[in-house]
PDB file of C-alpha atoms in Angstrom:
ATOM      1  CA  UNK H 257       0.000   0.000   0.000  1.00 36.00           C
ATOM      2  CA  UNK H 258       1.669   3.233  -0.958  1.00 41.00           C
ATOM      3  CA  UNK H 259      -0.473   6.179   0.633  1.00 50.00           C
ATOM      4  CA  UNK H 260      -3.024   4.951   3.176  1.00 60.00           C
ATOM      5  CA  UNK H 261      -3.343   4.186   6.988  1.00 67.00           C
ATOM      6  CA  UNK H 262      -0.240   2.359   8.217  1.00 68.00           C
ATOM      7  CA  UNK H 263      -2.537   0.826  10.505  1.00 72.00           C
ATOM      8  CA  UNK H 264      -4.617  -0.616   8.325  1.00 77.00           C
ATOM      9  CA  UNK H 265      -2.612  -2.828   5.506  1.00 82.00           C
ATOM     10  CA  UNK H 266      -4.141  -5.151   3.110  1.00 80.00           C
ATOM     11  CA  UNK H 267      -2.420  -8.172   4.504  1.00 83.00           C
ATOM     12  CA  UNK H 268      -4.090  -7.276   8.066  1.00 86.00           C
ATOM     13  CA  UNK H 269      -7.541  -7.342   6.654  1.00 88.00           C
ATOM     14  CA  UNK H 270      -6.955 -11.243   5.723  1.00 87.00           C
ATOM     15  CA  UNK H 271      -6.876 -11.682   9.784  1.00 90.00           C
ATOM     16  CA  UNK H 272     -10.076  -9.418  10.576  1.00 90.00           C
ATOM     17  CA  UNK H 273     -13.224 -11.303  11.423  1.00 92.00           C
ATOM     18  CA  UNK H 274     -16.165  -9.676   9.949  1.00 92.00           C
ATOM     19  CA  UNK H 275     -17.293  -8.029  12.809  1.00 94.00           C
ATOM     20  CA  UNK H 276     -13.688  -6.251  12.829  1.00 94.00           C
ATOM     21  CA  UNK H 277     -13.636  -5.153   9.321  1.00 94.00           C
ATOM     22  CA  UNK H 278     -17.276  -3.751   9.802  1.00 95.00           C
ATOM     23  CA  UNK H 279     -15.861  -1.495  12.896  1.00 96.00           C
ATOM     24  CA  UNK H 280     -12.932  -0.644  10.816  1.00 94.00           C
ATOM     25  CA  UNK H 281     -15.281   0.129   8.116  1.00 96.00           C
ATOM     26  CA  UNK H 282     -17.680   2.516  10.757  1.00 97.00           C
ATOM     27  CA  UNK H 283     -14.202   4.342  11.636  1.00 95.00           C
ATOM     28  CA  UNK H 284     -13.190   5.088   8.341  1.00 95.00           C
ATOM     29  CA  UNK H 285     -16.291   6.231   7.177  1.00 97.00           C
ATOM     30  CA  UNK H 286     -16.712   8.877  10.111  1.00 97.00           C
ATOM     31  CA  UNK H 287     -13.173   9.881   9.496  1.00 95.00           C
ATOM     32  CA  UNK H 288     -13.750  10.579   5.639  1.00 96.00           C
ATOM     33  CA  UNK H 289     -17.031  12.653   7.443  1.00 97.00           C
ATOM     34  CA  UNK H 290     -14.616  14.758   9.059  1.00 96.00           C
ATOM     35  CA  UNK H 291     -11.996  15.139   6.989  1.00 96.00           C
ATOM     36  CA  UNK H 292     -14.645  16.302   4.130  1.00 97.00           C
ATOM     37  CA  UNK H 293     -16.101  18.619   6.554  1.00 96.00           C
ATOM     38  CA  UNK H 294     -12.684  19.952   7.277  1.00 96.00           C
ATOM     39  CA  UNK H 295     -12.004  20.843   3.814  1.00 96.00           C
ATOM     40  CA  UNK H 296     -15.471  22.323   3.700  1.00 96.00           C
ATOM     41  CA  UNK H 297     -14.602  24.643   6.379  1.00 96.00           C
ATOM     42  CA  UNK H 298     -10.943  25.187   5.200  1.00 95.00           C
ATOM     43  CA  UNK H 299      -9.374  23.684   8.131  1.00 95.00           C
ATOM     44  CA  UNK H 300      -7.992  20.484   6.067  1.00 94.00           C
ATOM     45  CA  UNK H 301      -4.418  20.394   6.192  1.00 93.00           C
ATOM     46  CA  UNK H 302      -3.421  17.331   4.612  1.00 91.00           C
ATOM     47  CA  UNK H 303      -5.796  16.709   0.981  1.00 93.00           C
ATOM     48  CA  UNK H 304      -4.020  13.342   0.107  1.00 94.00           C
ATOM     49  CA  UNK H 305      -5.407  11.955   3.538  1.00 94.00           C
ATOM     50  CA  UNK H 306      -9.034  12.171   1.879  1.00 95.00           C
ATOM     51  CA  UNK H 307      -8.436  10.017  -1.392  1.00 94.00           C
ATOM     52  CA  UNK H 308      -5.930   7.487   1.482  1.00 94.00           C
ATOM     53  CA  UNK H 309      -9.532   6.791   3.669  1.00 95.00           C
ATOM     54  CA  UNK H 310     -11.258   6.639   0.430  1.00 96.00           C
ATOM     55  CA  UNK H 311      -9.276   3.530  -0.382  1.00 95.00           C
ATOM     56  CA  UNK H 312      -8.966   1.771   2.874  1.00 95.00           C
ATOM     57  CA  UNK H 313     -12.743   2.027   2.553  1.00 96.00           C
ATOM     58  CA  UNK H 314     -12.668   0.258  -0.703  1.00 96.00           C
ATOM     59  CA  UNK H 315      -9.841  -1.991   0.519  1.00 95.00           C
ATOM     60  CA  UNK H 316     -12.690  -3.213   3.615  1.00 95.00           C
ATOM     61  CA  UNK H 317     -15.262  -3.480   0.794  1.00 96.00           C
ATOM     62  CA  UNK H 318     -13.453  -5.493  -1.543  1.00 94.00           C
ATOM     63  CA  UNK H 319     -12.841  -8.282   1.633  1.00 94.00           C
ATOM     64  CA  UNK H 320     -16.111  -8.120   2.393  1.00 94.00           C
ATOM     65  CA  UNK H 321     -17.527  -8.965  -0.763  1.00 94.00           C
ATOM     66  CA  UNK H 322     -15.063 -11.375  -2.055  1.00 92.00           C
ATOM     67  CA  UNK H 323     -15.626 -13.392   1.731  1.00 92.00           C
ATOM     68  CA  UNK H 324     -19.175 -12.973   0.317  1.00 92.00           C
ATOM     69  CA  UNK H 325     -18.642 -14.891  -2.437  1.00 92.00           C
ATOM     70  CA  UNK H 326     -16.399 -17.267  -1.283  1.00 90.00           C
ATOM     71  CA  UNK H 327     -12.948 -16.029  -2.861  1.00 87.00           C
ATOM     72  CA  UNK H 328     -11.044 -14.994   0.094  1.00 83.00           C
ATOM     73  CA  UNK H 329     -11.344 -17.330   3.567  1.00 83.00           C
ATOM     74  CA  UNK H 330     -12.630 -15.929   6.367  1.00 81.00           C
ATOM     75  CA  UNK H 331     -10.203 -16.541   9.442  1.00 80.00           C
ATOM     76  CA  UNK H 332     -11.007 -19.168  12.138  1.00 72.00           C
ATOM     77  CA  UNK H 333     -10.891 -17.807  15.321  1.00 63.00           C
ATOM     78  CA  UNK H 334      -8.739 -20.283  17.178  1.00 62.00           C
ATOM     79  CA  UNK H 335     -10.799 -21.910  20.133  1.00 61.00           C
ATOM     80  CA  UNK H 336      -9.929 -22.689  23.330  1.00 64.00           C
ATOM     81  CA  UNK H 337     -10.619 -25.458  25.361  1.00 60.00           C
ATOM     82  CA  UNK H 338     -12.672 -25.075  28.029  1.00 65.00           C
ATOM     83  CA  UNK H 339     -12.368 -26.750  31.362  1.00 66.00           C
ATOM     84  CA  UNK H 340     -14.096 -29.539  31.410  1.00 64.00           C
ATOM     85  CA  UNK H 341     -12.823 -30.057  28.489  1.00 64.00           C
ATOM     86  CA  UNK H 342      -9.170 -30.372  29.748  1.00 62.00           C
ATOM     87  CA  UNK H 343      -9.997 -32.040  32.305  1.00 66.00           C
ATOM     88  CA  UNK H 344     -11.616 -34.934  29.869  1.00 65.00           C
ATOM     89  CA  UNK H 345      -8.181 -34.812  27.855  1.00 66.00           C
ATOM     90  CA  UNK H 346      -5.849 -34.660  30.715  1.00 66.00           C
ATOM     91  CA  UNK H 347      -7.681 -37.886  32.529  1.00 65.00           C
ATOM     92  CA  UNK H 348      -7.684 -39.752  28.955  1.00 66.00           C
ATOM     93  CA  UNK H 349      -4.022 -39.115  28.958  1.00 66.00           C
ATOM     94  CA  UNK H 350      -3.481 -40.682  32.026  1.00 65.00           C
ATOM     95  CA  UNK H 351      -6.102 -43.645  31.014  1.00 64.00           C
ATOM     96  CA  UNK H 352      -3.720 -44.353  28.381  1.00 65.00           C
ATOM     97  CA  UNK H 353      -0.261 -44.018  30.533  1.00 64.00           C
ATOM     98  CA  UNK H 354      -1.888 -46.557  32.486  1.00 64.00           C
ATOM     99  CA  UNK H 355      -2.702 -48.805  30.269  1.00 59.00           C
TER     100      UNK H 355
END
């Protein structure tokens, strides 16, 4: 990514669940609000960080939609065992060193 967030790269939206890249999404939206406001009221001091928030919006979109569709994988969030569930595996364990 040449001019955009250095937050937000394109490889770091491949790790984003969906309910992350719609908050990112919410963000970057109010921020083009206010930066376009800005330059309404002359108080913009930096124009190239409009057209940057314009395409990290269209970065988010593109995931979304190709997730949609089935060309990009949505992450797995890794899952964690509970206790009970540990508990199970640990005693199986010990089932077996018995045995």
């Amino acid at each position: 990514m040449s001019v955009g967030t250095k937050t937000l790269k394109p490889a770091d939206l491949d790790t984003f669940e969906n309910e992350k890249l719609v908050d990112e999404l919410k963000k970057a939206k109010e921020e083009l609000f206010n930066l376009r406001f800005q330059s309404a009221t002359g108080q913009l001091e930096s124009h190239g960080r409009v057209s940057a928030v314009k395409r990290d919006i269209a970065r988010i979109y593109t995931v979304i939609r190709e997730r949609e569709l089935g060309l990009r994988a949505t992450p797995v969030a890794p899952v964690k065992p509970t206790k009970a569930a540990a508990k199970a595996k640990s005693t199986e364990e010990t089932a077996e060193e018995t045995n």
